[in-house]
PDB file of C-alpha atoms in Angstrom:
ATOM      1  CA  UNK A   1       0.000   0.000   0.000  1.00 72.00           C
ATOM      2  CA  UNK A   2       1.819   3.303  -1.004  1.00 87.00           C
ATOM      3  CA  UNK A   3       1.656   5.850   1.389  1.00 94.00           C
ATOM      4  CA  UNK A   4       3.357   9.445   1.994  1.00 95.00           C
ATOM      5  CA  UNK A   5       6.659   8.909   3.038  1.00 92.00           C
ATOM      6  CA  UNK A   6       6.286   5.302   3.037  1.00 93.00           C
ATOM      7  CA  UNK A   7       9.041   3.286   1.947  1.00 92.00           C
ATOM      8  CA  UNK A   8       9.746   1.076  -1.861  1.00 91.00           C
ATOM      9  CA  UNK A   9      12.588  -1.106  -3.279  1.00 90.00           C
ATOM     10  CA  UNK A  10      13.066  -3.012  -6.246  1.00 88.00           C
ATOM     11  CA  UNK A  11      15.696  -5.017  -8.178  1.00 88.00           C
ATOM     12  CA  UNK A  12      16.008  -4.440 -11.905  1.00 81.00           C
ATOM     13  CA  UNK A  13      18.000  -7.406 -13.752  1.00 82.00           C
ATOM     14  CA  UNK A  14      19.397  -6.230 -16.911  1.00 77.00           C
ATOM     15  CA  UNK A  15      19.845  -8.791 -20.350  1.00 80.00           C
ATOM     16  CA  UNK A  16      23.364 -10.052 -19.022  1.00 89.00           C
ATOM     17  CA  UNK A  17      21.705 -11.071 -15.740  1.00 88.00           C
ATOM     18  CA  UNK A  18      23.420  -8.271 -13.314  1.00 86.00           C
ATOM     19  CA  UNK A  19      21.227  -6.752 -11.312  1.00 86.00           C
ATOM     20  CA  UNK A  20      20.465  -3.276  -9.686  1.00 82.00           C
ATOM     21  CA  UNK A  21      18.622  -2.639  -6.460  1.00 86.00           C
ATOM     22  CA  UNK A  22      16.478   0.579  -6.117  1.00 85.00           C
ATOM     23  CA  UNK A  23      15.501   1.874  -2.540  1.00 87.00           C
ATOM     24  CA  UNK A  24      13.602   5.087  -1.819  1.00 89.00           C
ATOM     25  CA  UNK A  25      10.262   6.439  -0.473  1.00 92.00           C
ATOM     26  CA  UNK A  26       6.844   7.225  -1.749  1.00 94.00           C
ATOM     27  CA  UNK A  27       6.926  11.295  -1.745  1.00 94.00           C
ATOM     28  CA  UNK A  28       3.336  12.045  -3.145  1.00 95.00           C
ATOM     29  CA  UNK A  29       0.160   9.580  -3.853  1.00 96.00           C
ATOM     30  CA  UNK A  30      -2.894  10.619  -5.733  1.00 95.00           C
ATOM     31  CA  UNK A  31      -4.012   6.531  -6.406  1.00 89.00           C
ATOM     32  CA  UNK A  32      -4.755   5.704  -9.888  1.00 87.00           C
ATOM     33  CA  UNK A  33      -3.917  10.100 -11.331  1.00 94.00           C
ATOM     34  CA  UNK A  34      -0.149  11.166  -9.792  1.00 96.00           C
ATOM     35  CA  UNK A  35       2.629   9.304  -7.975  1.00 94.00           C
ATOM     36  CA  UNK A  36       5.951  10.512  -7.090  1.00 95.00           C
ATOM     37  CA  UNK A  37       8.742   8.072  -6.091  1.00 92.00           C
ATOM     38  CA  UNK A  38      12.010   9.196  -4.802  1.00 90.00           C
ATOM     39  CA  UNK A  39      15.379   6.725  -5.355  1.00 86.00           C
ATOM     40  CA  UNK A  40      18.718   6.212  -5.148  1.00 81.00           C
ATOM     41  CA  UNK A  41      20.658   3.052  -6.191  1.00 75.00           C
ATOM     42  CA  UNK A  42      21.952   1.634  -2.554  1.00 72.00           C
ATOM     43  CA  UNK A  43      24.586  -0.496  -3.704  1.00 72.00           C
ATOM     44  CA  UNK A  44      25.880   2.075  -6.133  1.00 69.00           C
ATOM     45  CA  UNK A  45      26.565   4.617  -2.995  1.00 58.00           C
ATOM     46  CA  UNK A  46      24.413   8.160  -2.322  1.00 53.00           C
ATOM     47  CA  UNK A  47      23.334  10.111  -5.756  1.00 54.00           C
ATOM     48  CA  UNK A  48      25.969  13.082  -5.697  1.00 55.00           C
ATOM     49  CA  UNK A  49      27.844  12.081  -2.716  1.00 56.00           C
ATOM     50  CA  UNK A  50      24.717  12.787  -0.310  1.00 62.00           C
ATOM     51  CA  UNK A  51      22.587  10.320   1.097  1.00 58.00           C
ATOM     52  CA  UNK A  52      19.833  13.155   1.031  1.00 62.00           C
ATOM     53  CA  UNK A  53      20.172  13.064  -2.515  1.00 69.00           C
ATOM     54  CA  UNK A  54      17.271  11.090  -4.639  1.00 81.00           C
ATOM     55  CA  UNK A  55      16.323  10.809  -7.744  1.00 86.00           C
ATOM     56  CA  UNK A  56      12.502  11.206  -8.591  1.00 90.00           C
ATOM     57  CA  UNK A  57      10.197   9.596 -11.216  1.00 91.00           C
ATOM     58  CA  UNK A  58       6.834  11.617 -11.707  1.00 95.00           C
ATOM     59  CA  UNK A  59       4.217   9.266 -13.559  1.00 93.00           C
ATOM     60  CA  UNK A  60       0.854  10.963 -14.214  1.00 96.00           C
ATOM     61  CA  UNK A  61      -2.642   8.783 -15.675  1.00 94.00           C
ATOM     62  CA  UNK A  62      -4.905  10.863 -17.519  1.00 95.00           C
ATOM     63  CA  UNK A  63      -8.232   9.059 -18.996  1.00 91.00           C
ATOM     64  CA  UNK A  64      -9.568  10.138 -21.835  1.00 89.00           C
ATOM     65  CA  UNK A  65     -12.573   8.317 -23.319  1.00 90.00           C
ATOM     66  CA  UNK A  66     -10.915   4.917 -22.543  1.00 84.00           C
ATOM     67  CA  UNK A  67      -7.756   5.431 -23.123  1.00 87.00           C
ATOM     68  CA  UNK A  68      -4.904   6.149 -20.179  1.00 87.00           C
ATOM     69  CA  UNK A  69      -1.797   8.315 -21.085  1.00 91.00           C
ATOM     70  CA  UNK A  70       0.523   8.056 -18.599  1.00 89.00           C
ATOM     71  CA  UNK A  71       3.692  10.267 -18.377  1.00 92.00           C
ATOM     72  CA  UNK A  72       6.487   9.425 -16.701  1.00 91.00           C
ATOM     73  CA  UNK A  73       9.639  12.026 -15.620  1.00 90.00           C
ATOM     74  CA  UNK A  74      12.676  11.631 -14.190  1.00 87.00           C
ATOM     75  CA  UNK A  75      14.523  14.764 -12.203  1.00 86.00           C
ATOM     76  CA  UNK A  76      16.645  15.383  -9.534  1.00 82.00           C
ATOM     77  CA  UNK A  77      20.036  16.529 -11.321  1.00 76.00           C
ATOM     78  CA  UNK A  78      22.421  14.301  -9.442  1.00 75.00           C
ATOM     79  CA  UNK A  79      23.274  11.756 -12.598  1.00 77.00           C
ATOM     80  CA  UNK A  80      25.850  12.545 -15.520  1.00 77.00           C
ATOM     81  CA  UNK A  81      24.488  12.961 -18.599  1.00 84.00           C
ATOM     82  CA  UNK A  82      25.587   9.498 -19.775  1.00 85.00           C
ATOM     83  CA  UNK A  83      23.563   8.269 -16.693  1.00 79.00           C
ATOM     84  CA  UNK A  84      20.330   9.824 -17.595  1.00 83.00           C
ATOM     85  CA  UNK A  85      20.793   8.433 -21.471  1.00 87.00           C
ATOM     86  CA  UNK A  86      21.353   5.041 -19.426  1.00 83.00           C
ATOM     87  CA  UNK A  87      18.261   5.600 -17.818  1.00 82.00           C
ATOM     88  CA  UNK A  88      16.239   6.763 -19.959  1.00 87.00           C
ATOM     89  CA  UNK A  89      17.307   3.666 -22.172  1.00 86.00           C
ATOM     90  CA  UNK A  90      15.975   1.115 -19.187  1.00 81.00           C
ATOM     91  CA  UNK A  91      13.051   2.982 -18.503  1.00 85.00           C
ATOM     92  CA  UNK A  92      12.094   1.973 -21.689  1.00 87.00           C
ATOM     93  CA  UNK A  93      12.817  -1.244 -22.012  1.00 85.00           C
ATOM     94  CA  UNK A  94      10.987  -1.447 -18.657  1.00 82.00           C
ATOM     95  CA  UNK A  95       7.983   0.392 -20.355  1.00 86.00           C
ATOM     96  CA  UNK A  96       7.996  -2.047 -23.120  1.00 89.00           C
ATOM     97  CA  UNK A  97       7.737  -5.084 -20.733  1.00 87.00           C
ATOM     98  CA  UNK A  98       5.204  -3.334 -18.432  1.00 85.00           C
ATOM     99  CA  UNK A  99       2.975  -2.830 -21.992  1.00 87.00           C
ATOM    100  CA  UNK A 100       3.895  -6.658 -23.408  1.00 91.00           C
ATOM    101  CA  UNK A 101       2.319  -7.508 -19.532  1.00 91.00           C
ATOM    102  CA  UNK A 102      -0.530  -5.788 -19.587  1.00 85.00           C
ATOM    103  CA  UNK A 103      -1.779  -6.632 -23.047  1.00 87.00           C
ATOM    104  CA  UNK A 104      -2.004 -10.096 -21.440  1.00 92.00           C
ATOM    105  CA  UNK A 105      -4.745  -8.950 -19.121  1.00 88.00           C
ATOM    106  CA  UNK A 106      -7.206  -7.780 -21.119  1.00 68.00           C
TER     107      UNK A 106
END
């Protein structure tokens, strides 16, 4: 159950079977419209050197006449650029999954 200031983690486990843990807390939750996670990567050490430093992914749901378009952002300024192409890169590929999954649903 997300709640403000509640607490998430994940592992992400990338094509050549390394994986990545995420850790962070749930910083805003409007269920099923607007959720804001903050993360870091714990076993890569604190984002900028600070362990007050997270990353944030906004996703927003908007229905329209049956269809949801969901945007998702990433902020927070603490990676390289090379690490936000990285990400941005995963994200998708974990976008495409999440879609493949849920067209098994319906």
């Amino acid at each position: 159950n997300a709640v403000v200031g509640g607490e998430w983690g994940g592992r992400m486990v990338l094509p050549n079977g390394a994986s990545m843990r995420w850790a962070g807390e749930f910083r805003e939750v409007d269920p099923t419209r607007h959720l804001v996670l903050a993360f870091r990567l714990p076993d890569e050490g604190p984002v900028d050197g600070s362990p007050e430093a997270f990353e944030l992914f906004t996703w927003d749901l908007v229905e329209t006449v049956g269809i949801t378009q969901m945007t998702l952002t990433q902020s927070g300024g603490h990676l390289s650029e090379e690490q936000y192409g990285q990400a941005k890169a995963g994200t998708g590929s974990f976008l495409d999954v999440l879609e493949e999954h849920l067209g098994t649903l319906s």
